[in-house]
Amino acid sequence: MKILASALSIFHLLSFCGGYESIHSYTPMSLVTDSAAIDQDLHVIHLELKKETQRGWTNAEKIYREGAFSKPVAKILLNSPLEDDLPAKTTVKGVDTSGFPVSGTLFKEAKVDERELMIQYDISEVQANYVNCQVGGNPAPNVGGCFNSTGNLTVNGAVLPYDYDIYKHNVNERTIAHMSIDAEEKMWKCDNCPFPEYQMFYNYFGEFNYADRILTHAFRGEQTYLKHGNMDFGYYTEYALTEFLHKGMSYLNIWMWTIRQMEHALAECEESKLDEGVHYWDEAVAFYTGSRSLIPNRDGNLIWHQAMLRCDEFMTCGPNADQRDEEPYVNIEAFKHFNEGQLNIVNGKCKLARKNKERIVTMMLIPLIQGNLRYSHIIAHEDKFYEKHGAEATLYALATLPFVHDCNPKNAEIIYQNLKSKNTANVDYTAVKQAFEGTYECLNIKCYEIGGIWEKSINDYKYDAFPCGLRDDTAFWMVIGGSAGGLVLLSIMGLVFLRMRRTKNTRAKTIESLEEGDMEDIPIGGDSDKVIT
Ligand SMILES: *[C@@H]1O[C@H](CO)[C@@H](O)[C@H](O)[C@H]1NC(C)=O
Ligand SMILES: *[C@@H]1O[C@H](CO)[C@@H](O)[C@H](O)[C@H]1NC(C)=O
């Protein structure tokens, strides 16, 4: 029985592998180029926000809500009512604006006597030209490959004349806003729900559509009304919120949706629907990387790219998380588990695939924790307050606080108090660092996976930003910081340990030749701190 099963799965693999373009080291077994294109929405949103005009702002919100590049559907009005029912997935053919053939399938069934057809465009396996109809909320719509504005559709041999507004009635059935708006239905109420990470976020924020609420209030410059983690975006100008909005869409909405696709894959796996399971798993990979990461210039705006930026800063690139300028450890590890997980699902080993999913989620969390540390450190050391850094810090806090809170509410409160929206540079970096470190064990994160903030000019970590556990005292802080009631102890022991640290510095790895105390004098900050990423 076992042998037969794996023989079958090999056959399965072989029969699938032919057509699909690889996503880095992962080869999808199903068509997900359209899912990967969600990052084109983000890309144009970012460009619009960066214009810093009212029009750009409005355009950005329109793409956020209406989409532009992912899952295009034409809503076409026939000249006369249908004579038969047409089931969902029925093939529809026509011509585009240049007279070339274009085809799709019915997105939902159309009944006799109805005139409207919703036709989902067929998608190509080649990422670079996955679809050539990109309208929705797109400020510069591409209608080249859309059904022409008038013409004839061919459905089951019948010729159906039609007429529609090509700019208004090509819509997108996948939008960044809906990843949050639909979350209650897709992550809370479904079978096998609620999904564990989503539940943490719901518990913390107290709203199913927390991400859409946060972004909507940010677009309006208002304060949020959540259970925990409230922010007042009135502190920030539109300029400061540019990065917040674009990253919020990526690391709140799409980030959680990526996990949802893995959970969905596992649910299908449990029901022995292995093909469906693999498809959702493939989609998770597409949402992790996006399409722009496949362009050789290492571009991107999803977690894959965030891992790239952060590993250079925290010296966590390479297979051992101890290099700069290499593939991020986080991506190497995530892709190892994406590949293993795919094979596990193909083989119906759903429990093993769940382990893969858990490890991937941990990897997805690391760059966001590093983002908290980076911006806390920048703000804590800058002589004047840059509201753009403040706004970034609030975003990283929002994206990670539910995890910290789930481990230890007190640590979450310390981070929140330091990083919540305000108009001062009042951030205690060491407090934030220790509050995170106190939860690493609970989060299954190792100190070396987070790394420390690297200072190129001294070829060492910044003096107050070492990886935990690397210097003698930090492991202690982790244990104390992580336990309930530890905070009192922490403050009592703090002074004692600061003294001990002064005399025990010799164990430090790379600065052995420096005299004790030298590290304290090295100025931090400098121009590199002001780089916005
Ligand atoms: C597309 O529609 C326009 C008018 O709506 C028409 O003039 C044109 O000939 C059509 N093009 C093709 C290729 O059918
Ligand atoms: C649609 O089909 C009708 C007849 O079947 C034809 O007269 C008409 O020219 C066609 N329209 C287009 C735009 O091809």
Tab-separated table of N, CA and C and ligand atoms in Angstrom, residues 95-99 148-150, ligand 1:
chain	number	residue	atom	x	y	z
A	95	VAL	N	-12.552	38.180	-28.943
A	95	VAL	CA	-11.313	38.811	-29.412
A	95	VAL	C	-11.028	40.034	-28.560
A	96	ASP	N	-9.729	40.380	-28.489
A	96	ASP	CA	-9.331	41.547	-27.694
A	96	ASP	C	-9.350	42.807	-28.552
A	97	THR	N	-8.819	43.881	-28.030
A	97	THR	CA	-8.917	45.180	-28.722
A	97	THR	C	-8.170	45.192	-30.051
A	98	SER	N	-7.222	44.258	-30.223
A	98	SER	CA	-6.506	44.200	-31.506
A	98	SER	C	-7.007	43.070	-32.393
A	99	GLY	N	-8.060	42.417	-31.983
A	99	GLY	CA	-8.603	41.334	-32.786
A	99	GLY	C	-7.973	39.977	-32.528
A	148	ASN	N	-12.767	42.945	-26.320
A	148	ASN	CA	-13.034	44.245	-26.944
A	148	ASN	C	-14.383	44.795	-26.480
A	149	SER	N	-14.541	46.123	-26.597
A	149	SER	CA	-15.745	46.728	-26.017
A	149	SER	C	-17.036	46.302	-26.710
A	150	THR	N	-16.965	45.962	-27.997
A	150	THR	CA	-18.128	45.323	-28.622
A	150	THR	C	-17.631	44.124	-29.419
B	1	LIG	C1	-13.521	46.803	-31.022
B	1	LIG	O1	-14.636	47.610	-30.758
B	1	LIG	C2	-14.654	48.852	-31.433
B	1	LIG	C3	-15.874	49.653	-31.064
B	1	LIG	O2	-16.362	49.366	-29.825
B	1	LIG	C4	-14.667	48.596	-32.924
B	1	LIG	O3	-14.627	49.834	-33.616
B	1	LIG	C5	-13.493	47.740	-33.311
B	1	LIG	O4	-13.570	47.396	-34.671
B	1	LIG	C6	-13.442	46.477	-32.500
B	1	LIG	N1	-12.226	45.778	-32.767
B	1	LIG	C7	-12.204	44.501	-33.086
B	1	LIG	C8	-10.857	43.917	-33.318
B	1	LIG	O5	-13.202	43.820	-33.181
